[in-house]
PDB file of C-alpha atoms in Angstrom:
ATOM      1  CA  GLU A   1     -91.042-118.481 -51.506  1.00 89.00           C
ATOM      2  CA  VAL A   2     -93.568-116.185 -49.831  1.00 92.00           C
ATOM      3  CA  GLN A   3     -96.986-116.584 -51.433  1.00 95.00           C
ATOM      4  CA  LEU A   4    -100.601-115.640 -50.715  1.00 96.00           C
ATOM      5  CA  VAL A   5    -103.568-117.328 -52.376  1.00 97.00           C
ATOM      6  CA  GLU A   6    -107.090-115.985 -51.973  1.00 97.00           C
ATOM      7  CA  ALA A   7    -110.309-117.890 -52.537  1.00 97.00           C
ATOM      8  CA  GLY A   8    -114.017-117.645 -51.811  1.00 97.00           C
ATOM      9  CA  GLY A   9    -115.145-114.851 -54.090  1.00 97.00           C
ATOM     10  CA  GLY A  10    -118.246-115.041 -56.232  1.00 97.00           C
ATOM     11  CA  LEU A  11    -121.607-113.569 -57.130  1.00 97.00           C
ATOM     12  CA  ILE A  12    -123.808-112.811 -54.136  1.00 97.00           C
ATOM     13  CA  GLN A  13    -127.110-111.008 -53.718  1.00 97.00           C
ATOM     14  CA  PRO A  14    -127.352-107.776 -51.728  1.00 97.00           C
ATOM     15  CA  GLY A  15    -127.731-108.543 -48.052  1.00 97.00           C
ATOM     16  CA  GLY A  16    -125.951-111.859 -48.409  1.00 97.00           C
ATOM     17  CA  SER A  17    -122.802-113.194 -46.768  1.00 97.00           C
ATOM     18  CA  LEU A  18    -119.516-114.531 -48.069  1.00 97.00           C
ATOM     19  CA  ARG A  19    -116.276-115.720 -46.506  1.00 98.00           C
ATOM     20  CA  LEU A  20    -112.974-115.090 -48.207  1.00 98.00           C
ATOM     21  CA  SER A  21    -109.825-116.988 -47.343  1.00 98.00           C
ATOM     22  CA  CYS A  22    -106.147-116.216 -47.809  1.00 97.00           C
ATOM     23  CA  THR A  23    -103.694-119.080 -47.470  1.00 97.00           C
ATOM     24  CA  ALA A  24    -100.077-118.202 -46.881  1.00 96.00           C
ATOM     25  CA  SER A  25     -96.907-120.121 -47.604  1.00 94.00           C
ATOM     26  CA  GLY A  26     -93.298-119.284 -46.865  1.00 92.00           C
ATOM     27  CA  PHE A  27     -94.081-117.509 -43.598  1.00 90.00           C
ATOM     28  CA  THR A  28     -96.377-117.722 -40.560  1.00 87.00           C
ATOM     29  CA  VAL A  29     -99.548-115.608 -40.734  1.00 87.00           C
ATOM     30  CA  SER A  30     -99.636-115.188 -36.972  1.00 86.00           C
ATOM     31  CA  SER A  31     -96.173-113.617 -36.966  1.00 88.00           C
ATOM     32  CA  ASP A  32     -97.095-110.706 -39.205  1.00 91.00           C
ATOM     33  CA  HIS A  33     -99.882-108.192 -39.618  1.00 94.00           C
ATOM     34  CA  MET A  34    -102.216-109.269 -42.429  1.00 95.00           C
ATOM     35  CA  SER A  35    -104.621-107.016 -44.306  1.00 96.00           C
ATOM     36  CA  TRP A  36    -107.396-107.158 -46.851  1.00 98.00           C
ATOM     37  CA  VAL A  37    -107.385-104.484 -49.545  1.00 98.00           C
ATOM     38  CA  ARG A  38    -110.058-104.130 -52.215  1.00 98.00           C
ATOM     39  CA  GLN A  39    -110.283-102.527 -55.631  1.00 97.00           C
ATOM     40  CA  PRO A  40    -113.639-101.815 -57.281  1.00 97.00           C
ATOM     41  CA  PRO A  41    -113.693-102.311 -61.059  1.00 94.00           C
ATOM     42  CA  GLY A  42    -111.732 -99.550 -62.771  1.00 92.00           C
ATOM     43  CA  LYS A  43    -111.028 -97.753 -59.503  1.00 95.00           C
ATOM     44  CA  GLY A  44    -108.293 -97.347 -56.928  1.00 95.00           C
ATOM     45  CA  LEU A  45    -107.215 -99.311 -53.890  1.00 96.00           C
ATOM     46  CA  GLU A  46    -109.081 -99.230 -50.566  1.00 96.00           C
ATOM     47  CA  TRP A  47    -107.807-100.760 -47.358  1.00 96.00           C
ATOM     48  CA  VAL A  48    -110.505-102.868 -45.659  1.00 97.00           C
ATOM     49  CA  SER A  49    -109.192-104.566 -42.527  1.00 96.00           C
ATOM     50  CA  VAL A  50    -106.083-105.761 -40.673  1.00 95.00           C
ATOM     51  CA  ILE A  51    -105.368-108.428 -38.088  1.00 95.00           C
ATOM     52  CA  HIS A  52    -102.223-107.827 -36.098  1.00 92.00           C
ATOM     53  CA  SER A  53     -99.788-110.493 -35.028  1.00 91.00           C
ATOM     54  CA  GLY A  54    -101.077-110.027 -31.495  1.00 90.00           C
ATOM     55  CA  GLY A  55    -104.652-110.600 -32.613  1.00 91.00           C
ATOM     56  CA  SER A  56    -105.979-107.031 -32.585  1.00 93.00           C
ATOM     57  CA  THR A  57    -108.280-106.220 -35.471  1.00 95.00           C
ATOM     58  CA  TYR A  58    -109.157-102.964 -37.221  1.00 94.00           C
ATOM     59  CA  TYR A  59    -111.619-102.027 -39.935  1.00 95.00           C
ATOM     60  CA  ALA A  60    -112.346 -99.247 -42.376  1.00 94.00           C
ATOM     61  CA  ASP A  61    -115.463 -97.325 -41.386  1.00 93.00           C
ATOM     62  CA  SER A  62    -117.125 -98.454 -44.622  1.00 95.00           C
ATOM     63  CA  VAL A  63    -117.153-102.100 -43.487  1.00 97.00           C
ATOM     64  CA  LYS A  64    -117.160-101.809 -39.697  1.00 96.00           C
ATOM     65  CA  GLY A  65    -119.912-103.916 -38.170  1.00 96.00           C
ATOM     66  CA  ARG A  66    -120.378-105.937 -41.357  1.00 98.00           C
ATOM     67  CA  PHE A  67    -116.977-107.552 -41.966  1.00 98.00           C
ATOM     68  CA  THR A  68    -114.901-109.679 -39.571  1.00 98.00           C
ATOM     69  CA  ILE A  69    -111.257-110.616 -40.038  1.00 98.00           C
ATOM     70  CA  SER A  70    -109.817-113.694 -38.356  1.00 97.00           C
ATOM     71  CA  ARG A  71    -107.040-116.249 -38.778  1.00 96.00           C
ATOM     72  CA  ASP A  72    -106.326-119.928 -38.252  1.00 94.00           C
ATOM     73  CA  LYS A  73    -102.661-120.456 -37.473  1.00 92.00           C
ATOM     74  CA  SER A  74    -102.892-124.222 -37.981  1.00 93.00           C
ATOM     75  CA  LYS A  75    -104.089-123.669 -41.542  1.00 93.00           C
ATOM     76  CA  SER A  76    -101.866-120.631 -42.157  1.00 94.00           C
ATOM     77  CA  THR A  77    -105.006-118.873 -43.338  1.00 96.00           C
ATOM     78  CA  VAL A  78    -106.593-115.468 -42.835  1.00 97.00           C
ATOM     79  CA  TYR A  79    -110.328-115.021 -43.370  1.00 98.00           C
ATOM     80  CA  LEU A  80    -112.654-112.147 -44.148  1.00 98.00           C
ATOM     81  CA  GLN A  81    -116.258-112.849 -43.208  1.00 98.00           C
ATOM     82  CA  MET A  82    -118.475-110.408 -45.067  1.00 98.00           C
ATOM     83  CA  SER A  83    -122.117-109.899 -44.126  1.00 98.00           C
ATOM     84  CA  ASN A  84    -124.949-107.630 -45.210  1.00 97.00           C
ATOM     85  CA  LEU A  85    -123.171-107.109 -48.516  1.00 98.00           C
ATOM     86  CA  ARG A  86    -123.946-104.079 -50.638  1.00 97.00           C
ATOM     87  CA  ALA A  87    -123.438-103.267 -54.296  1.00 97.00           C
ATOM     88  CA  GLU A  88    -120.591-100.951 -53.340  1.00 97.00           C
ATOM     89  CA  ASP A  89    -118.694-103.925 -51.879  1.00 98.00           C
ATOM     90  CA  THR A  90    -118.220-105.239 -55.419  1.00 98.00           C
ATOM     91  CA  ALA A  91    -114.462-105.408 -55.953  1.00 97.00           C
ATOM     92  CA  MET A  92    -111.364-107.484 -56.334  1.00 97.00           C
ATOM     93  CA  TYR A  93    -110.264-108.403 -52.810  1.00 98.00           C
ATOM     94  CA  TYR A  94    -106.559-108.782 -52.162  1.00 98.00           C
ATOM     95  CA  CYS A  95    -104.851-110.273 -49.149  1.00 97.00           C
ATOM     96  CA  ALA A  96    -101.581-108.536 -48.275  1.00 97.00           C
ATOM     97  CA  ARG A  97     -98.716-109.078 -45.869  1.00 96.00           C
ATOM     98  CA  GLU A  98     -97.733-105.970 -43.980  1.00 94.00           C
ATOM     99  CA  LEU A  99     -94.217-104.889 -43.113  1.00 91.00           C
ATOM    100  CA  GLY A 100     -92.536-101.727 -41.920  1.00 84.00           C
ATOM    101  CA  ALA A 101     -91.947 -99.830 -38.737  1.00 82.00           C
ATOM    102  CA  THR A 102     -94.867 -98.681 -36.611  1.00 82.00           C
ATOM    103  CA  GLY A 103     -96.437 -95.697 -38.305  1.00 82.00           C
ATOM    104  CA  GLY A 104     -94.788 -96.536 -41.614  1.00 85.00           C
ATOM    105  CA  GLU A 105     -96.392 -99.806 -42.558  1.00 91.00           C
ATOM    106  CA  TYR A 106     -96.693-100.966 -46.151  1.00 95.00           C
ATOM    107  CA  PHE A 107     -97.684-104.072 -48.085  1.00 96.00           C
ATOM    108  CA  GLN A 108     -94.749-106.159 -49.223  1.00 94.00           C
ATOM    109  CA  THR A 109     -96.589-109.188 -50.578  1.00 95.00           C
ATOM    110  CA  TRP A 110     -99.973-109.414 -52.277  1.00 96.00           C
ATOM    111  CA  GLY A 111    -102.113-112.328 -53.360  1.00 96.00           C
ATOM    112  CA  GLN A 112    -103.609-112.568 -56.833  1.00 96.00           C
ATOM    113  CA  GLY A 113    -107.032-111.510 -55.545  1.00 97.00           C
ATOM    114  CA  THR A 114    -110.535-112.909 -55.577  1.00 97.00           C
ATOM    115  CA  VAL A 115    -113.530-111.185 -57.173  1.00 97.00           C
ATOM    116  CA  VAL A 116    -116.669-110.378 -55.199  1.00 98.00           C
ATOM    117  CA  THR A 117    -119.731-109.233 -57.135  1.00 98.00           C
ATOM    118  CA  VAL A 118    -122.791-108.082 -55.224  1.00 98.00           C
ATOM    119  CA  SER A 119    -125.792-107.983 -57.504  1.00 96.00           C
ATOM    120  CA  SER A 120    -129.353-109.216 -57.747  1.00 94.00           C
TER     121      SER A 120
ATOM    122  CA  SER B   1    -109.688 -88.270 -43.151  1.00 85.00           C
ATOM    123  CA  TYR B   2    -106.279 -88.007 -44.771  1.00 92.00           C
ATOM    124  CA  VAL B   3    -106.327 -87.562 -48.549  1.00 94.00           C
ATOM    125  CA  LEU B   4    -103.584 -88.323 -51.059  1.00 96.00           C
ATOM    126  CA  THR B   5    -103.914 -86.691 -54.469  1.00 97.00           C
ATOM    127  CA  GLN B   6    -102.190 -87.910 -57.622  1.00 98.00           C
ATOM    128  CA  PRO B   7    -102.452 -86.707 -61.232  1.00 98.00           C
ATOM    129  CA  PRO B   8    -104.732 -89.045 -63.203  1.00 97.00           C
ATOM    130  CA  SER B   9    -102.208 -89.555 -65.962  1.00 97.00           C
ATOM    131  CA  VAL B  10     -98.613 -88.986 -66.979  1.00 97.00           C
ATOM    132  CA  SER B  11     -97.274 -89.542 -70.490  1.00 97.00           C
ATOM    133  CA  VAL B  12     -93.606 -90.048 -71.247  1.00 97.00           C
ATOM    134  CA  ALA B  13     -91.475 -91.080 -74.198  1.00 97.00           C
ATOM    135  CA  PRO B  14     -89.209 -94.112 -73.930  1.00 97.00           C
ATOM    136  CA  GLY B  15     -85.864 -93.227 -72.429  1.00 97.00           C
ATOM    137  CA  GLN B  16     -87.187 -90.086 -70.748  1.00 97.00           C
ATOM    138  CA  THR B  17     -88.009 -89.488 -67.085  1.00 98.00           C
ATOM    139  CA  ALA B  18     -91.465 -89.818 -65.551  1.00 98.00           C
ATOM    140  CA  ARG B  19     -92.309 -88.044 -62.314  1.00 98.00           C
ATOM    141  CA  ILE B  20     -95.466 -88.980 -60.415  1.00 98.00           C
ATOM    142  CA  THR B  21     -96.518 -86.758 -57.547  1.00 98.00           C
ATOM    143  CA  CYS B  22     -98.517 -87.605 -54.442  1.00 98.00           C
ATOM    144  CA  GLY B  23     -99.867 -84.647 -52.524  1.00 97.00           C
ATOM    145  CA  GLY B  24    -100.979 -84.703 -48.910  1.00 96.00           C
ATOM    146  CA  ASP B  25    -101.047 -82.391 -45.919  1.00 95.00           C
ATOM    147  CA  ASN B  26     -97.506 -82.404 -44.464  1.00 95.00           C
ATOM    148  CA  ILE B  27     -96.842 -85.723 -46.185  1.00 96.00           C
ATOM    149  CA  GLY B  28     -93.143 -85.097 -45.607  1.00 96.00           C
ATOM    150  CA  SER B  29     -93.679 -86.154 -41.986  1.00 95.00           C
ATOM    151  CA  LYS B  30     -94.909 -89.581 -43.067  1.00 95.00           C
ATOM    152  CA  SER B  31     -93.340 -92.598 -44.721  1.00 96.00           C
ATOM    153  CA  VAL B  32     -94.591 -92.929 -48.293  1.00 97.00           C
ATOM    154  CA  HIS B  33     -94.743 -96.150 -50.261  1.00 98.00           C
ATOM    155  CA  TRP B  34     -95.396 -96.734 -53.967  1.00 98.00           C
ATOM    156  CA  TYR B  35     -97.025 -99.605 -55.855  1.00 98.00           C
ATOM    157  CA  GLN B  36     -97.055-100.478 -59.533  1.00 98.00           C
ATOM    158  CA  GLN B  37    -100.099-102.248 -60.931  1.00 97.00           C
ATOM    159  CA  LYS B  38    -100.228-103.586 -64.452  1.00 95.00           C
ATOM    160  CA  PRO B  39    -103.541-104.808 -65.958  1.00 88.00           C
ATOM    161  CA  GLY B  40    -104.583-108.052 -64.310  1.00 82.00           C
ATOM    162  CA  PRO B  41    -101.906-108.740 -61.676  1.00 80.00           C
ATOM    163  CA  ALA B  42    -101.910-107.509 -58.106  1.00 91.00           C
ATOM    164  CA  PRO B  43     -99.980-104.377 -57.098  1.00 95.00           C
ATOM    165  CA  VAL B  44     -96.221-104.675 -56.693  1.00 96.00           C
ATOM    166  CA  LEU B  45     -94.252-102.622 -54.171  1.00 97.00           C
ATOM    167  CA  VAL B  46     -91.636-100.545 -56.011  1.00 98.00           C
ATOM    168  CA  VAL B  47     -90.564 -98.036 -53.343  1.00 98.00           C
ATOM    169  CA  PHE B  48     -90.985 -98.072 -49.548  1.00 97.00           C
ATOM    170  CA  ASP B  49     -90.050 -95.638 -46.790  1.00 96.00           C
ATOM    171  CA  ASP B  50     -89.950 -92.719 -49.249  1.00 97.00           C
ATOM    172  CA  SER B  51     -86.923 -93.861 -51.238  1.00 97.00           C
ATOM    173  CA  GLU B  52     -86.001 -97.474 -50.529  1.00 97.00           C
ATOM    174  CA  ARG B  53     -86.266-100.127 -53.240  1.00 97.00           C
ATOM    175  CA  PRO B  54     -87.299-103.727 -52.593  1.00 95.00           C
ATOM    176  CA  SER B  55     -85.077-106.468 -53.892  1.00 94.00           C
ATOM    177  CA  GLY B  56     -85.542-106.925 -57.631  1.00 95.00           C
ATOM    178  CA  ILE B  57     -86.786-103.412 -58.368  1.00 97.00           C
ATOM    179  CA  PRO B  58     -84.551-101.603 -60.876  1.00 97.00           C
ATOM    180  CA  GLU B  59     -82.518 -98.581 -59.780  1.00 97.00           C
ATOM    181  CA  ARG B  60     -84.480 -96.594 -62.341  1.00 97.00           C
ATOM    182  CA  PHE B  61     -87.228 -96.321 -59.713  1.00 98.00           C
ATOM    183  CA  SER B  62     -86.548 -93.747 -57.011  1.00 98.00           C
ATOM    184  CA  GLY B  63     -88.560 -91.708 -54.553  1.00 98.00           C
ATOM    185  CA  SER B  64     -88.453 -88.512 -52.553  1.00 97.00           C
ATOM    186  CA  ASN B  65     -90.693 -86.862 -49.977  1.00 98.00           C
ATOM    187  CA  SER B  66     -90.776 -83.348 -48.583  1.00 97.00           C
ATOM    188  CA  GLY B  67     -93.320 -80.800 -47.483  1.00 97.00           C
ATOM    189  CA  ASP B  68     -96.712 -81.560 -48.975  1.00 97.00           C
ATOM    190  CA  THR B  69     -95.494 -83.659 -51.911  1.00 98.00           C
ATOM    191  CA  ALA B  70     -93.926 -87.065 -52.419  1.00 98.00           C
ATOM    192  CA  THR B  71     -92.567 -88.023 -55.833  1.00 98.00           C
ATOM    193  CA  LEU B  72     -91.897 -91.301 -57.595  1.00 98.00           C
ATOM    194  CA  THR B  73     -89.343 -90.892 -60.375  1.00 98.00           C
ATOM    195  CA  ILE B  74     -88.888 -93.432 -63.138  1.00 98.00           C
ATOM    196  CA  SER B  75     -85.692 -92.809 -65.108  1.00 98.00           C
ATOM    197  CA  ARG B  76     -84.978 -94.134 -68.588  1.00 97.00           C
ATOM    198  CA  VAL B  77     -88.598 -95.188 -68.985  1.00 97.00           C
ATOM    199  CA  GLU B  78     -89.278 -98.467 -70.779  1.00 97.00           C
ATOM    200  CA  ALA B  79     -92.438 -99.789 -72.402  1.00 96.00           C
ATOM    201  CA  GLY B  80     -92.774-102.281 -69.552  1.00 96.00           C
ATOM    202  CA  ASP B  81     -93.171 -99.416 -67.050  1.00 97.00           C
ATOM    203  CA  GLU B  82     -96.605 -98.607 -68.442  1.00 97.00           C
ATOM    204  CA  ALA B  83     -98.947 -99.205 -65.503  1.00 97.00           C
ATOM    205  CA  ASP B  84    -100.989 -97.583 -62.746  1.00 97.00           C
ATOM    206  CA  TYR B  85     -99.006 -96.262 -59.802  1.00 98.00           C
ATOM    207  CA  PHE B  86    -100.419 -95.701 -56.308  1.00 98.00           C
ATOM    208  CA  CYS B  87     -98.845 -93.988 -53.322  1.00 98.00           C
ATOM    209  CA  GLN B  88     -99.716 -95.061 -49.768  1.00 97.00           C
ATOM    210  CA  VAL B  89     -99.217 -93.881 -46.200  1.00 96.00           C
ATOM    211  CA  TRP B  90    -100.288 -95.087 -42.779  1.00 93.00           C
ATOM    212  CA  ASP B  91    -102.464 -92.653 -40.859  1.00 89.00           C
ATOM    213  CA  SER B  92    -103.888 -93.430 -37.432  1.00 81.00           C
ATOM    214  CA  SER B  93    -106.253 -90.461 -37.518  1.00 78.00           C
ATOM    215  CA  SER B  94    -107.961 -91.576 -40.700  1.00 72.00           C
ATOM    216  CA  ASP B  95    -111.035 -93.771 -41.036  1.00 72.00           C
ATOM    217  CA  HIS B  96    -108.738 -95.961 -43.115  1.00 76.00           C
ATOM    218  CA  LEU B  97    -105.500 -96.830 -41.319  1.00 88.00           C
ATOM    219  CA  PHE B  98    -103.854 -97.280 -44.690  1.00 94.00           C
ATOM    220  CA  VAL B  99    -104.523 -94.491 -47.155  1.00 95.00           C
ATOM    221  CA  PHE B 100    -103.913 -94.919 -50.871  1.00 97.00           C
ATOM    222  CA  GLY B 101    -103.509 -92.200 -53.434  1.00 97.00           C
ATOM    223  CA  THR B 102    -105.983 -91.798 -56.265  1.00 96.00           C
ATOM    224  CA  GLY B 103    -103.621 -93.460 -58.714  1.00 97.00           C
ATOM    225  CA  THR B 104    -101.703 -92.320 -61.799  1.00 98.00           C
ATOM    226  CA  LYS B 105    -101.768 -94.032 -65.177  1.00 97.00           C
ATOM    227  CA  VAL B 106     -98.328 -93.871 -66.781  1.00 98.00           C
ATOM    228  CA  THR B 107     -98.447 -94.121 -70.546  1.00 97.00           C
ATOM    229  CA  VAL B 108     -95.290 -94.744 -72.544  1.00 97.00           C
ATOM    230  CA  LEU B 109     -95.641 -92.991 -75.879  1.00 94.00           C
TER     231      LEU B 109
END
């Protein structure tokens, strides 16, 4: 069974750092494109970052320069290192497995999410 | 950046048909995907590539896409269909590679 489990969320002060992890089972994280998607409380979904199977990484402008996505194939885990956190980064963070043809990608599998709260 | 607009809410009686629209500039030229999100759990993919259904999704869920509007149709609505629904496209010209719609709350009366 394909499954994603996130961890690492919590309460952090503005300007602080946090590392989220997403552990996959049932498939190899390095074989697929993996994304992080977030959802502020009571709001919609916002794509944050993706790491491609080939290792290329991309970020939303809102987090570029502050967040870094990476993966560890041996641990079947994808990470999101978040730095210089702001109140507007407060959200549920989901890890998602991407599928679909180039230009038509979508998210087939989602984790249960981990909550990040940025507050003093 | 590319914007996808959905109605905030749609209300429908059990057994009737719910139609949720997703508006975007020439969205008909893109592949549109739809997610269902109930309170608490993560989103679930219900339609991909405009009109394809993942395994396990009932035939009551269908999609179409043309011009500036994509539509998710839920036929014979059940109480369990009450949820938020989001459309999504991939757009290389946007500051977000993956663009989500604003979301529609479907209420079953």
